[in-house]
Amino acid sequence: MKIAIVPGDGIGREVIPAALTVLDAFGLDIEKVPLDIGYGKWERTGSAITDEDIETIKECDCVLFGAITTPPDPDYKSVLVRLRKELDLYANIRPFVPLKTVKLPCAGKFDFVIVRENTEGMYSGIEELHEDAAYTTRVITRKGSERIAMRACLLAKERKQSITIVHKANVLKSDSFFRDIAIGVAKKNGISYTEMLVDAMAYDLVLRPQKYDVIVTTNLFGDILSDEAAAIAGGLGLCPSANIGDRYALFEPIHGSAPDIAGKGIANPIAAILSVRMMLEWAGKNKEAESISRAVDDVLAQGIVTPDLGGSYSTSDVSNAIAESVSKFIGKQ
Ligand code: ATP
């Protein structure tokens, strides 16, 4: 397997090396292709990502991505949005399961996945900025809606045979279009469905997260709901994600570059390590993926945690402990 490694900016440069310590513990036959992409590169060279970078990435099977700072500069185009489009990574899969021993803000067990359309919607890139008005075109296509609904149904087949379609169809015509297509795909696949308006969903997810299993929605709604879900699941430092297309995949923690804590060695590496777990699962390495989950639980139970979880351990203390625990588990398998 050939993996493009993009640490990016801020804490991306800390959590990705930490996650690689865990990946290296398996001794798998993996070629790593390091790439310097991001805001730091933009400041130095005027370009955050080049066409050659994209070509190099397309020669790899997948990408392990940290985080990239997006500055408030109208000339700066989001690298991640471009990568998702260029690699056609149309499904953003974000699982939310509480980790053992992590204190949660609300009670009750839950285990749900947000399946977010990743290439269109409000992030179409079709925008106009005028003196007195600004416009963003929200693009919802039949193809985009069908394939994301199909992804959700495939996940539902492995889980509870049902999906929740989140939209704002009472106001937005583009959302009634999305909703109708998603319902059609669910019916065709024998998957039961419920619908939720996005505002009601934001409210209910905090109160009753245990009610949900596979949630499918459009790009911006999925982006917002998954940050909310991260808070419910114990914090941004714990939540991984996969961006999946038919040919390529990109794995990243859902947090950003966190400039407020960058360079201090205190970023929680677990979201990045669990992103490696998702990458191994995608590559069919299920035993290795499972041993990462066990090692994370093991290290959390020992109280080896970063300050965001109330501990005083560093990023590398946590990743080294998880790598050691992984070695112990694979030794036992
Ligand atoms: P960006 O502009 O790149 O999105 P941001 O700071 O706006 O960065 P996040 O990086 O998602 O957004 O961070 C939001 C908050 O969560 C910050 O206070 C940050 O310190 C905290 N945070 C995010 N990731 C982690 C992590 N891995 N470990 C500890 N704290 C984190």
PDB file of C-alpha atoms in Angstrom, residues 51-230:
ATOM      1  CA  ASP A  51      -0.662  20.332  -9.577  1.00  0.00           C
ATOM      2  CA  GLU A  52       2.392  18.096  -9.027  1.00  0.00           C
ATOM      3  CA  ASP A  53       1.255  17.468  -5.436  1.00  0.00           C
ATOM      4  CA  ILE A  54      -2.130  16.348  -6.769  1.00  0.00           C
ATOM      5  CA  GLU A  55      -0.441  14.073  -9.317  1.00  0.00           C
ATOM      6  CA  THR A  56       1.767  12.545  -6.586  1.00  0.00           C
ATOM      7  CA  ILE A  57      -1.301  11.931  -4.438  1.00  0.00           C
ATOM      8  CA  LYS A  58      -3.098  10.275  -7.365  1.00  0.00           C
ATOM      9  CA  GLU A  59      -0.212   7.790  -7.604  1.00  0.00           C
ATOM     10  CA  CYS A  60      -0.938   6.714  -4.003  1.00  0.00           C
ATOM     11  CA  ASP A  61      -3.772   4.503  -2.740  1.00  0.00           C
ATOM     12  CA  CYS A  62      -4.877   6.872  -0.030  1.00  0.00           C
ATOM     13  CA  VAL A  63      -3.947   9.938   2.018  1.00  0.00           C
ATOM     14  CA  LEU A  64      -3.354  10.360   5.749  1.00  0.00           C
ATOM     15  CA  PHE A  65      -4.139  14.011   6.380  1.00  0.00           C
ATOM     16  CA  GLY A  66      -3.576  16.202   9.454  1.00  0.00           C
ATOM     17  CA  ALA A  67      -5.155  19.647   9.236  1.00  0.00           C
ATOM     18  CA  ILE A  68      -4.697  22.769   7.188  1.00  0.00           C
ATOM     19  CA  THR A  69      -5.213  26.310   8.423  1.00  0.00           C
ATOM     20  CA  THR A  70      -7.600  28.306   6.237  1.00  0.00           C
ATOM     21  CA  PRO A  71      -6.781  32.015   6.668  1.00  0.00           C
ATOM     22  CA  PRO A  72      -9.452  34.701   6.151  1.00  0.00           C
ATOM     23  CA  ASP A  73      -7.936  35.707   2.803  1.00  0.00           C
ATOM     24  CA  PRO A  74     -10.304  35.850  -0.202  1.00  0.00           C
ATOM     25  CA  ASP A  75      -7.530  34.611  -2.534  1.00  0.00           C
ATOM     26  CA  TYR A  76      -6.884  31.478  -0.477  1.00  0.00           C
ATOM     27  CA  LYS A  77      -8.768  28.422  -1.671  1.00  0.00           C
ATOM     28  CA  SER A  78      -9.354  25.532   0.751  1.00  0.00           C
ATOM     29  CA  VAL A  79      -6.914  22.709   0.043  1.00  0.00           C
ATOM     30  CA  LEU A  80      -9.190  20.102   1.532  1.00  0.00           C
ATOM     31  CA  VAL A  81     -12.181  21.169  -0.552  1.00  0.00           C
ATOM     32  CA  ARG A  82      -9.954  20.972  -3.667  1.00  0.00           C
ATOM     33  CA  LEU A  83      -8.606  17.527  -2.706  1.00  0.00           C
ATOM     34  CA  ARG A  84     -12.096  16.186  -2.031  1.00  0.00           C
ATOM     35  CA  LYS A  85     -13.151  17.347  -5.490  1.00  0.00           C
ATOM     36  CA  GLU A  86     -10.004  16.299  -7.408  1.00  0.00           C
ATOM     37  CA  LEU A  87     -10.018  12.817  -5.861  1.00  0.00           C
ATOM     38  CA  ASP A  88     -13.837  12.649  -5.998  1.00  0.00           C
ATOM     39  CA  LEU A  89     -14.040  11.735  -2.305  1.00  0.00           C
ATOM     40  CA  TYR A  90     -17.798  12.049  -2.197  1.00  0.00           C
ATOM     41  CA  ALA A  91     -18.582  10.352   1.119  1.00  0.00           C
ATOM     42  CA  ASN A  92     -17.414  11.774   4.424  1.00  0.00           C
ATOM     43  CA  ILE A  93     -17.902   9.077   7.058  1.00  0.00           C
ATOM     44  CA  ARG A  94     -17.675  10.117  10.690  1.00  0.00           C
ATOM     45  CA  PRO A  95     -18.337   7.503  13.386  1.00  0.00           C
ATOM     46  CA  PHE A  96     -19.231   8.670  16.892  1.00  0.00           C
ATOM     47  CA  VAL A  97     -18.867   6.087  19.636  1.00  0.00           C
ATOM     48  CA  PRO A  98     -17.914   7.069  23.173  1.00  0.00           C
ATOM     49  CA  LEU A  99     -14.537   5.694  24.217  1.00  0.00           C
ATOM     50  CA  LYS A 100     -14.367   3.790  27.488  1.00  0.00           C
ATOM     51  CA  THR A 101     -13.508   5.918  30.535  1.00  0.00           C
ATOM     52  CA  VAL A 102     -13.969   9.243  28.692  1.00  0.00           C
ATOM     53  CA  LYS A 103     -16.371  11.525  30.601  1.00  0.00           C
ATOM     54  CA  LEU A 104     -19.304  12.580  28.415  1.00  0.00           C
ATOM     55  CA  PRO A 105     -21.441  15.706  28.688  1.00  0.00           C
ATOM     56  CA  CYS A 106     -24.677  13.690  28.298  1.00  0.00           C
ATOM     57  CA  ALA A 107     -25.673  10.306  29.646  1.00  0.00           C
ATOM     58  CA  GLY A 108     -26.479   7.154  27.711  1.00  0.00           C
ATOM     59  CA  LYS A 109     -24.729   4.864  25.263  1.00  0.00           C
ATOM     60  CA  PHE A 110     -24.699   5.775  21.601  1.00  0.00           C
ATOM     61  CA  ASP A 111     -23.081   4.620  18.390  1.00  0.00           C
ATOM     62  CA  PHE A 112     -23.919   6.537  15.233  1.00  0.00           C
ATOM     63  CA  VAL A 113     -22.261   7.509  11.967  1.00  0.00           C
ATOM     64  CA  ILE A 114     -22.706  10.729  10.044  1.00  0.00           C
ATOM     65  CA  VAL A 115     -22.490  10.219   6.273  1.00  0.00           C
ATOM     66  CA  ARG A 116     -21.944  13.647   4.787  1.00  0.00           C
ATOM     67  CA  GLU A 117     -21.984  14.504   1.079  1.00  0.00           C
ATOM     68  CA  ASN A 118     -18.517  15.876   0.485  1.00  0.00           C
ATOM     69  CA  THR A 119     -18.208  17.398  -2.983  1.00  0.00           C
ATOM     70  CA  GLU A 120     -21.157  19.740  -3.625  1.00  0.00           C
ATOM     71  CA  GLY A 121     -23.881  21.552  -1.630  1.00  0.00           C
ATOM     72  CA  MET A 122     -22.772  24.864  -0.102  1.00  0.00           C
ATOM     73  CA  TYR A 123     -19.142  23.971  -0.809  1.00  0.00           C
ATOM     74  CA  SER A 124     -19.666  24.004  -4.578  1.00  0.00           C
ATOM     75  CA  GLY A 125     -17.077  26.759  -4.920  1.00  0.00           C
ATOM     76  CA  ILE A 126     -19.496  28.774  -7.081  1.00  0.00           C
ATOM     77  CA  GLU A 127     -19.361  32.149  -5.387  1.00  0.00           C
ATOM     78  CA  GLU A 128     -19.618  35.826  -6.219  1.00  0.00           C
ATOM     79  CA  LEU A 129     -18.429  38.661  -4.047  1.00  0.00           C
ATOM     80  CA  HIS A 130     -19.767  42.140  -4.905  1.00  0.00           C
ATOM     81  CA  GLU A 131     -19.643  45.478  -3.145  1.00  0.00           C
ATOM     82  CA  ASP A 132     -23.059  45.134  -1.493  1.00  0.00           C
ATOM     83  CA  ALA A 133     -23.874  41.447  -1.726  1.00  0.00           C
ATOM     84  CA  ALA A 134     -22.261  38.026  -1.794  1.00  0.00           C
ATOM     85  CA  TYR A 135     -23.654  34.827  -3.324  1.00  0.00           C
ATOM     86  CA  THR A 136     -22.852  31.159  -2.858  1.00  0.00           C
ATOM     87  CA  THR A 137     -24.591  28.660  -5.114  1.00  0.00           C
ATOM     88  CA  ARG A 138     -25.780  25.516  -3.361  1.00  0.00           C
ATOM     89  CA  VAL A 139     -25.494  22.667  -5.846  1.00  0.00           C
ATOM     90  CA  ILE A 140     -27.354  19.405  -5.218  1.00  0.00           C
ATOM     91  CA  THR A 141     -27.200  16.924  -8.098  1.00  0.00           C
ATOM     92  CA  ARG A 142     -29.031  13.669  -8.724  1.00  0.00           C
ATOM     93  CA  LYS A 143     -25.728  11.800  -9.064  1.00  0.00           C
ATOM     94  CA  GLY A 144     -24.299  13.327  -5.860  1.00  0.00           C
ATOM     95  CA  SER A 145     -27.453  12.613  -3.864  1.00  0.00           C
ATOM     96  CA  GLU A 146     -27.851   9.073  -5.185  1.00  0.00           C
ATOM     97  CA  ARG A 147     -24.328   7.989  -4.441  1.00  0.00           C
ATOM     98  CA  ILE A 148     -24.229   9.436  -0.909  1.00  0.00           C
ATOM     99  CA  ALA A 149     -27.614   7.865  -0.112  1.00  0.00           C
ATOM    100  CA  MET A 150     -26.272   4.577  -1.511  1.00  0.00           C
ATOM    101  CA  ARG A 151     -23.206   4.806   0.780  1.00  0.00           C
ATOM    102  CA  ALA A 152     -25.510   5.358   3.749  1.00  0.00           C
ATOM    103  CA  CYS A 153     -27.666   2.368   2.751  1.00  0.00           C
ATOM    104  CA  LEU A 154     -24.598   0.132   2.401  1.00  0.00           C
ATOM    105  CA  LEU A 155     -23.542   1.111   5.924  1.00  0.00           C
ATOM    106  CA  ALA A 156     -27.098   0.577   7.185  1.00  0.00           C
ATOM    107  CA  LYS A 157     -27.044  -2.963   5.748  1.00  0.00           C
ATOM    108  CA  GLU A 158     -24.077  -3.743   8.051  1.00  0.00           C
ATOM    109  CA  ARG A 159     -25.773  -2.024  11.000  1.00  0.00           C
ATOM    110  CA  LYS A 160     -29.457  -1.535  11.862  1.00  0.00           C
ATOM    111  CA  GLN A 161     -31.070  -1.466   8.386  1.00  0.00           C
ATOM    112  CA  SER A 162     -32.223   2.096   8.761  1.00  0.00           C
ATOM    113  CA  ILE A 163     -31.108   5.636   7.951  1.00  0.00           C
ATOM    114  CA  THR A 164     -32.070   9.133   9.105  1.00  0.00           C
ATOM    115  CA  ILE A 165     -32.216  11.632   6.244  1.00  0.00           C
ATOM    116  CA  VAL A 166     -31.431  15.157   7.466  1.00  0.00           C
ATOM    117  CA  HIS A 167     -32.510  18.158   5.394  1.00  0.00           C
ATOM    118  CA  LYS A 168     -34.359  21.476   5.423  1.00  0.00           C
ATOM    119  CA  ALA A 169     -36.886  20.543   2.744  1.00  0.00           C
ATOM    120  CA  ASN A 170     -39.602  22.730   4.271  1.00  0.00           C
ATOM    121  CA  VAL A 171     -37.626  25.790   3.128  1.00  0.00           C
ATOM    122  CA  LEU A 172     -35.085  24.771   0.495  1.00  0.00           C
ATOM    123  CA  LYS A 173     -36.091  23.314  -2.876  1.00  0.00           C
ATOM    124  CA  SER A 174     -32.603  21.838  -3.279  1.00  0.00           C
ATOM    125  CA  ASP A 175     -33.232  19.908  -0.060  1.00  0.00           C
ATOM    126  CA  SER A 176     -36.595  18.505  -1.113  1.00  0.00           C
ATOM    127  CA  PHE A 177     -34.760  17.304  -4.247  1.00  0.00           C
ATOM    128  CA  PHE A 178     -32.099  15.675  -2.021  1.00  0.00           C
ATOM    129  CA  ARG A 179     -34.698  14.179   0.325  1.00  0.00           C
ATOM    130  CA  ASP A 180     -36.784  12.625  -2.476  1.00  0.00           C
ATOM    131  CA  ILE A 181     -33.733  11.018  -4.056  1.00  0.00           C
ATOM    132  CA  ALA A 182     -32.465   9.687  -0.708  1.00  0.00           C
ATOM    133  CA  ILE A 183     -35.888   8.201   0.068  1.00  0.00           C
ATOM    134  CA  GLY A 184     -35.957   6.552  -3.377  1.00  0.00           C
ATOM    135  CA  VAL A 185     -32.546   4.965  -2.816  1.00  0.00           C
ATOM    136  CA  ALA A 186     -33.561   3.730   0.662  1.00  0.00           C
ATOM    137  CA  LYS A 187     -36.762   2.157  -0.683  1.00  0.00           C
ATOM    138  CA  LYS A 188     -34.936   0.486  -3.576  1.00  0.00           C
ATOM    139  CA  ASN A 189     -32.459  -1.044  -1.118  1.00  0.00           C
ATOM    140  CA  GLY A 190     -35.033  -2.223   1.418  1.00  0.00           C
ATOM    141  CA  ILE A 191     -33.688   0.158   4.073  1.00  0.00           C
ATOM    142  CA  SER A 192     -36.156   1.883   6.361  1.00  0.00           C
ATOM    143  CA  TYR A 193     -35.793   5.623   6.811  1.00  0.00           C
ATOM    144  CA  THR A 194     -36.858   8.540   8.960  1.00  0.00           C
ATOM    145  CA  GLU A 195     -36.531  12.219   8.145  1.00  0.00           C
ATOM    146  CA  MET A 196     -35.371  15.079  10.352  1.00  0.00           C
ATOM    147  CA  LEU A 197     -35.179  18.790   9.721  1.00  0.00           C
ATOM    148  CA  VAL A 198     -31.622  19.875  10.388  1.00  0.00           C
ATOM    149  CA  ASP A 199     -32.534  22.322  13.168  1.00  0.00           C
ATOM    150  CA  ALA A 200     -34.587  19.675  14.995  1.00  0.00           C
ATOM    151  CA  MET A 201     -31.725  17.235  14.450  1.00  0.00           C
ATOM    152  CA  ALA A 202     -29.200  19.595  16.056  1.00  0.00           C
ATOM    153  CA  TYR A 203     -31.448  19.758  19.105  1.00  0.00           C
ATOM    154  CA  ASP A 204     -32.305  16.071  19.323  1.00  0.00           C
ATOM    155  CA  LEU A 205     -28.760  14.830  18.792  1.00  0.00           C
ATOM    156  CA  VAL A 206     -27.712  16.414  22.072  1.00  0.00           C
ATOM    157  CA  LEU A 207     -30.727  15.080  23.978  1.00  0.00           C
ATOM    158  CA  ARG A 208     -31.070  11.592  22.461  1.00  0.00           C
ATOM    159  CA  PRO A 209     -27.922  10.536  20.565  1.00  0.00           C
ATOM    160  CA  GLN A 210     -28.738   6.878  21.310  1.00  0.00           C
ATOM    161  CA  LYS A 211     -31.757   7.126  18.976  1.00  0.00           C
ATOM    162  CA  TYR A 212     -29.587   7.434  15.859  1.00  0.00           C
ATOM    163  CA  ASP A 213     -27.580   5.002  13.779  1.00  0.00           C
ATOM    164  CA  VAL A 214     -26.757   6.090  10.187  1.00  0.00           C
ATOM    165  CA  ILE A 215     -27.402   9.779   9.515  1.00  0.00           C
ATOM    166  CA  VAL A 216     -27.128  10.992   5.913  1.00  0.00           C
ATOM    167  CA  THR A 217     -27.082  14.648   4.928  1.00  0.00           C
ATOM    168  CA  THR A 218     -25.715  17.339   2.658  1.00  0.00           C
ATOM    169  CA  ASN A 219     -22.289  18.957   2.918  1.00  0.00           C
ATOM    170  CA  LEU A 220     -22.701  21.995   5.212  1.00  0.00           C
ATOM    171  CA  PHE A 221     -25.288  20.357   7.489  1.00  0.00           C
ATOM    172  CA  GLY A 222     -22.990  17.344   7.889  1.00  0.00           C
ATOM    173  CA  ASP A 223     -20.051  19.587   8.670  1.00  0.00           C
ATOM    174  CA  ILE A 224     -21.911  21.376  11.456  1.00  0.00           C
ATOM    175  CA  LEU A 225     -23.648  18.312  12.917  1.00  0.00           C
ATOM    176  CA  SER A 226     -20.394  16.400  13.109  1.00  0.00           C
ATOM    177  CA  ASP A 227     -18.683  19.086  15.211  1.00  0.00           C
ATOM    178  CA  GLU A 228     -21.720  18.967  17.491  1.00  0.00           C
ATOM    179  CA  ALA A 229     -21.438  15.173  17.592  1.00  0.00           C
ATOM    180  CA  ALA A 230     -17.744  15.457  18.502  1.00  0.00           C
TER     181      ALA A 230
END
